[in-house]
């Protein structure tokens, strides 16, 4: 835990040292030490700091959402990006932009509604007879659902040039150009979701032992699932609205957390709080440097990291049971 905290602190400093603006790492460090020049102070404080903070909150949201989805579905391949939750949020934002919306708060609210509908669709699939016990079939169904929503979003881009201009870069996931106002807009959603997670952490751990055991311990599985859906929708909808649909963070982070602390969801959630920001910030830093002075969308980097993990999980001799 302490090592992850140190790594995250180091990643935050590196994120502030590198990136947007013609400011060298030495000048950025001078700003952090309290005696930088005006240009460096503006670049670090107004361009890099909001982007770094948003990356932290996006990482927390997607990492926790993936852990919750995997726990409630008892499926190690459940992930917001793979199962259509992020695609639902992206499609809803695309529709809102197509209808003329542009305010950040409206996009977040609409994204959360889309994520909620996508999450309900996912859990409905999970509960179909014979589907929930087969992780690969569930992912295939989620991929088909995501592809359908992505196609509908693309149709919106073809019909409306303004919508295409607004979300061309956003739709592949990016933290570039995000403002402090974007961060302030998602904080209430994240705070509410964290409150829900605190309430359901213990019942969710009991649910991992089976519905009968959870009911015998005095918990209500149906109520727990409903709260999980609400928390996931709040976090994924907000993260997608502010940074675009970033895939695989919700798969890789819980996978790594379980490798570190075992299957206990309560301990895994604590680790996800640190691993999520670590992965998003690392991918964002690489995206700034690999084709400098241009940038790669962060979604491309997370896909490069997450796809091998997905293949490794699927190719495992025996998929882990949650």
Coordinates of C-alpha atoms in Angstrom, one line a residue:
X1 CA 0.0 0.0 0.0
X2 CA 2.8 2.4 1.0
X3 CA 4.7 1.6 -2.2
X4 CA 1.7 2.3 -4.3
X5 CA 1.2 5.6 -2.6
X6 CA 4.9 6.5 -3.3
X7 CA 4.5 5.5 -6.9
X8 CA 1.3 7.5 -7.3
X9 CA 3.0 10.6 -5.8
X10 CA 5.9 10.1 -8.2
X11 CA 3.6 9.8 -11.2
X12 CA 1.8 13.0 -10.2
X13 CA 5.1 14.9 -10.2
X14 CA 6.1 13.5 -13.5
X15 CA 2.7 14.4 -15.0
X16 CA 3.2 18.0 -13.8
X17 CA 6.8 18.1 -15.2
X18 CA 6.0 16.8 -18.7
X19 CA 3.4 17.7 -21.3
X20 CA 1.5 20.7 -22.6
X21 CA 3.4 24.0 -23.0
X22 CA 7.0 24.8 -23.8
X23 CA 8.1 24.4 -20.2
X24 CA 11.1 22.1 -19.3
X25 CA 11.0 19.7 -16.4
X26 CA 13.5 21.9 -14.5
X27 CA 11.2 25.0 -14.8
X28 CA 8.2 22.9 -13.7
X29 CA 10.1 21.6 -10.7
X30 CA 10.9 25.3 -9.8
X31 CA 7.2 26.0 -9.9
X32 CA 6.5 23.0 -7.5
X33 CA 9.3 24.4 -5.2
X34 CA 7.5 27.8 -5.1
X35 CA 9.8 30.0 -7.2
X36 CA 9.0 29.4 -10.8
X37 CA 8.5 32.1 -13.5
X38 CA 5.1 33.3 -14.6
X39 CA 4.9 31.3 -17.9
X40 CA 5.9 28.1 -16.1
X41 CA 3.4 28.8 -13.3
X42 CA 0.6 29.2 -15.8
X43 CA 1.4 26.1 -17.7
X44 CA 1.8 23.9 -14.7
X45 CA -1.1 25.4 -12.8
X46 CA -3.6 25.9 -15.6
X47 CA -2.8 23.2 -18.1
X48 CA -1.0 20.3 -16.4
X49 CA -2.5 20.3 -12.9
X50 CA -6.2 20.1 -14.0
X51 CA -5.3 17.3 -16.5
X52 CA -3.5 15.4 -13.8
X53 CA -6.3 15.7 -11.2
X54 CA -8.9 14.6 -13.8
X55 CA -6.7 11.6 -14.6
X56 CA -6.6 10.7 -11.0
X57 CA -10.4 10.8 -10.6
X58 CA -11.0 9.0 -13.9
X59 CA -8.6 6.3 -12.8
X60 CA -10.4 5.9 -9.5
X61 CA -13.8 5.8 -11.1
X62 CA -13.0 3.3 -13.8
X63 CA -10.9 1.1 -11.5
X64 CA -13.6 0.9 -8.8
X65 CA -16.4 0.5 -11.4
X66 CA -14.6 -2.5 -12.9
X67 CA -14.1 -4.1 -9.4
X68 CA -17.7 -3.6 -8.6
X69 CA -19.0 -5.1 -11.9
X70 CA -16.7 -8.1 -11.6
X71 CA -17.7 -8.7 -8.0
X72 CA -21.5 -8.4 -8.5
X73 CA -21.4 -10.5 -11.7
X74 CA -18.8 -12.9 -10.3
X75 CA -17.1 -12.6 -13.6
X76 CA -13.4 -11.7 -13.9
X77 CA -13.9 -10.3 -17.5
X78 CA -16.7 -7.8 -16.6
X79 CA -15.4 -4.3 -17.4
X80 CA -17.3 -1.1 -18.2
X81 CA -15.5 -0.7 -21.5
X82 CA -16.0 -4.3 -22.7
X83 CA -19.6 -4.7 -21.6
X84 CA -21.1 -1.6 -23.1
X85 CA -21.4 0.7 -20.0
X86 CA -18.9 3.2 -21.4
X87 CA -20.4 2.9 -24.9
X88 CA -23.9 3.6 -23.4
X89 CA -22.5 6.8 -21.8
X90 CA -20.7 7.8 -25.0
X91 CA -23.8 7.2 -27.1
X92 CA -26.0 9.3 -24.7
X93 CA -23.4 12.1 -24.8
X94 CA -23.3 11.9 -28.6
X95 CA -27.1 12.2 -28.7
X96 CA -27.1 15.2 -26.3
X97 CA -24.5 17.0 -28.4
X98 CA -26.4 16.2 -31.6
X99 CA -29.5 17.8 -30.0
X100 CA -27.5 20.9 -29.3
X101 CA -26.1 20.5 -25.7
X102 CA -22.6 21.6 -24.9
X103 CA -22.5 22.4 -21.2
X104 CA -20.2 20.1 -19.2
X105 CA -22.7 19.5 -16.4
X106 CA -25.4 18.4 -18.9
X107 CA -22.9 16.1 -20.6
X108 CA -22.1 14.4 -17.3
X109 CA -25.8 14.0 -16.3
X110 CA -26.6 12.6 -19.7
X111 CA -23.5 10.3 -19.7
X112 CA -24.6 8.9 -16.3
X113 CA -28.1 8.1 -17.7
X114 CA -26.5 6.3 -20.7
X115 CA -24.1 4.4 -18.4
X116 CA -27.1 3.4 -16.1
X117 CA -29.0 2.0 -19.1
X118 CA -25.9 0.2 -20.3
X119 CA -25.2 -1.2 -16.9
X120 CA -28.8 -2.5 -16.6
X121 CA -28.5 -4.1 -20.0
X122 CA -25.2 -5.8 -18.9
X123 CA -26.7 -7.1 -15.7
X124 CA -29.8 -8.3 -17.5
X125 CA -27.5 -10.3 -19.8
X126 CA -25.7 -11.7 -16.7
X127 CA -28.9 -13.0 -15.3
X128 CA -30.0 -14.8 -18.5
X129 CA -29.9 -18.5 -17.9
X130 CA -26.6 -20.0 -18.8
X131 CA -25.0 -16.7 -19.7
X132 CA -23.7 -15.4 -16.4
X133 CA -21.6 -18.6 -15.8
X134 CA -19.7 -18.2 -19.1
X135 CA -17.3 -15.2 -18.9
X136 CA -16.4 -15.4 -22.6
X137 CA -20.0 -15.4 -23.9
X138 CA -20.7 -12.5 -21.6
X139 CA -17.8 -10.5 -23.1
X140 CA -18.9 -11.4 -26.6
X141 CA -22.4 -10.2 -25.9
X142 CA -21.0 -7.0 -24.4
X143 CA -18.7 -6.5 -27.3
X144 CA -21.7 -6.8 -29.7
X145 CA -23.7 -4.3 -27.6
X146 CA -20.7 -1.9 -27.6
X147 CA -20.3 -2.2 -31.4
X148 CA -24.0 -1.5 -31.9
X149 CA -23.8 1.7 -29.8
X150 CA -20.5 2.7 -31.5
X151 CA -22.2 2.4 -34.9
X152 CA -25.1 4.5 -33.8
X153 CA -22.7 7.1 -32.5
X154 CA -20.9 7.1 -35.8
X155 CA -24.1 7.7 -37.6
X156 CA -24.7 10.8 -35.5
X157 CA -21.3 12.1 -36.6
X158 CA -22.2 11.6 -40.2
X159 CA -25.4 13.4 -39.9
X160 CA -24.2 16.4 -37.9
X161 CA -20.8 18.2 -38.5
X162 CA -20.9 20.2 -35.3
X163 CA -21.3 17.0 -33.2
X164 CA -18.4 15.4 -35.1
X165 CA -16.2 18.4 -34.4
X166 CA -17.0 18.3 -30.7
X167 CA -16.4 14.6 -30.0
X168 CA -14.0 13.5 -32.7
X169 CA -11.1 13.4 -30.3
X170 CA -13.2 12.8 -27.2
X171 CA -14.7 9.6 -28.5
X172 CA -11.4 7.7 -28.4
X173 CA -10.6 8.9 -24.9
X174 CA -8.4 11.8 -24.0
X175 CA -7.4 14.1 -21.1
X176 CA -6.0 16.8 -23.3
X177 CA -7.5 20.3 -22.9
X178 CA -9.6 19.4 -19.8
X179 CA -10.3 22.2 -17.4
X180 CA -10.6 22.6 -13.7
X181 CA -14.3 23.2 -14.2
X182 CA -14.6 19.7 -15.7
X183 CA -13.1 18.2 -12.5
X184 CA -15.4 20.2 -10.2
X185 CA -18.4 19.0 -12.2
X186 CA -17.6 15.3 -11.6
X187 CA -16.7 15.6 -7.9
X188 CA -20.2 15.3 -6.5
X189 CA -20.9 12.1 -8.5
X190 CA -17.7 10.5 -7.3
X191 CA -18.4 11.5 -3.7
X192 CA -21.9 10.0 -3.9
X193 CA -20.5 6.8 -5.5
X194 CA -17.8 6.4 -2.8
X195 CA -20.5 6.8 -0.2
X196 CA -22.5 4.0 -1.8
X197 CA -19.4 1.8 -2.0
X198 CA -18.7 2.2 1.7
X199 CA -22.3 1.1 2.4
X200 CA -22.2 -2.0 0.1
X201 CA -18.6 -3.2 0.6
X202 CA -19.5 -5.6 3.4
X203 CA -22.7 -7.0 1.7
X204 CA -20.8 -7.3 -1.5
X205 CA -18.2 -9.4 0.1
X206 CA -20.9 -11.6 1.6
X207 CA -22.6 -11.9 -1.9
X208 CA -19.3 -13.4 -3.2
X209 CA -20.1 -16.4 -1.0
X210 CA -23.4 -16.9 -2.7
X211 CA -26.9 -15.4 -2.5
X212 CA -28.1 -17.9 0.2
X213 CA -25.1 -17.1 2.4
X214 CA -25.6 -13.4 1.9
X215 CA -29.3 -13.6 2.7
X216 CA -28.5 -15.8 5.7
X217 CA -26.2 -13.0 7.0
X218 CA -29.0 -10.5 6.8
X219 CA -28.1 -8.8 3.5
X220 CA -30.4 -8.2 0.5
X221 CA -28.7 -9.3 -2.8
X222 CA -31.2 -7.4 -4.9
X223 CA -30.7 -4.2 -3.1
X224 CA -26.9 -4.6 -3.3
X225 CA -27.0 -5.1 -7.1
X226 CA -29.2 -2.0 -7.5
X227 CA -26.7 0.1 -5.5
X228 CA -23.8 -1.3 -7.5
X229 CA -25.6 -0.4 -10.7
X230 CA -26.1 3.2 -9.4
X231 CA -22.5 3.5 -8.2
X232 CA -21.1 2.2 -11.5
X233 CA -23.4 4.5 -13.5
X234 CA -22.3 7.6 -11.5
X235 CA -18.6 6.8 -11.9
X236 CA -18.5 5.6 -15.4
X237 CA -20.9 8.2 -16.7
X238 CA -18.9 11.0 -15.2
X239 CA -15.5 9.6 -16.3
X240 CA -16.8 9.0 -19.8
X241 CA -18.3 12.5 -20.1
X242 CA -15.1 14.2 -19.1
X243 CA -12.5 12.0 -20.7
X244 CA -14.3 9.9 -23.3
X245 CA -14.7 6.1 -23.3
X246 CA -11.4 4.7 -22.0
X247 CA -11.4 0.9 -22.2
X248 CA -9.6 -1.8 -20.2
X249 CA -8.8 0.3 -17.1
X250 CA -11.7 -1.5 -15.3
X251 CA -10.3 -4.9 -16.4
X252 CA -6.6 -4.4 -15.7
X253 CA -6.9 -2.6 -12.3
X254 CA -9.1 -5.1 -10.5
X255 CA -7.1 -8.0 -12.1
X256 CA -3.9 -6.5 -10.6
X257 CA -5.5 -5.7 -7.3
X258 CA -6.7 -9.3 -6.8
X259 CA -3.2 -10.5 -7.7
X260 CA -1.8 -8.3 -4.9
X261 CA -4.4 -8.8 -2.1
X262 CA -6.5 -11.8 -3.1
X263 CA -10.2 -12.1 -3.9
X264 CA -11.6 -10.1 -0.9
X265 CA -13.5 -7.2 -2.6
X266 CA -13.0 -4.9 0.4
X267 CA -9.2 -5.1 0.2
X268 CA -9.3 -5.0 -3.6
X269 CA -11.3 -1.8 -3.6
X270 CA -8.6 -0.1 -1.5
X271 CA -5.9 -1.1 -3.9
X272 CA -8.0 0.0 -6.9
X273 CA -8.1 3.5 -5.4
X274 CA -4.4 3.7 -6.1
X275 CA -3.9 1.4 -9.1
X276 CA -6.6 3.1 -11.2
X277 CA -4.9 6.6 -11.1
X278 CA -1.5 5.0 -11.6
X279 CA -2.6 3.3 -14.8
X280 CA -4.4 6.3 -16.2
X281 CA -1.6 8.8 -15.4
X282 CA 1.1 6.4 -16.8
X283 CA -0.9 6.0 -20.0
X284 CA -1.5 9.7 -20.3
X285 CA 2.2 10.6 -19.8
X286 CA 3.2 8.1 -22.5
X287 CA 0.5 9.4 -24.8
X288 CA 2.1 12.9 -24.6
X289 CA 5.7 11.7 -25.3
X290 CA 5.5 8.9 -27.8
X291 CA 4.5 11.2 -30.8
X292 CA 5.6 14.6 -29.4
X293 CA 4.8 17.4 -30.1
X294 CA 1.4 15.8 -31.0
X295 CA -0.4 13.4 -28.6
X296 CA -2.0 10.0 -28.9
X297 CA -5.5 9.5 -27.4
X298 CA -5.1 7.8 -24.0
X299 CA -7.6 5.2 -25.1
X300 CA -5.1 3.8 -27.5
X301 CA -2.5 3.3 -24.7
X302 CA -5.0 1.7 -22.3
X303 CA -6.0 -0.7 -25.1
X304 CA -2.4 -1.6 -25.7
X305 CA -2.0 -2.4 -22.0
X306 CA -5.3 -4.0 -21.5
X307 CA -5.7 -6.2 -24.6
X308 CA -2.8 -8.6 -23.6
X309 CA -4.3 -8.9 -20.1
X310 CA -7.6 -9.8 -21.6
X311 CA -6.0 -12.4 -23.8
X312 CA -4.0 -13.8 -20.8
X313 CA -7.2 -14.1 -18.7
X314 CA -9.1 -15.8 -21.5
X315 CA -6.2 -18.2 -22.3
X316 CA -5.8 -19.2 -18.7
X317 CA -6.3 -22.9 -18.1
X318 CA -9.0 -22.1 -15.6
X319 CA -10.7 -18.7 -15.2
X320 CA -10.7 -17.4 -11.6
X321 CA -14.0 -17.6 -9.8
X322 CA -15.1 -14.6 -7.9

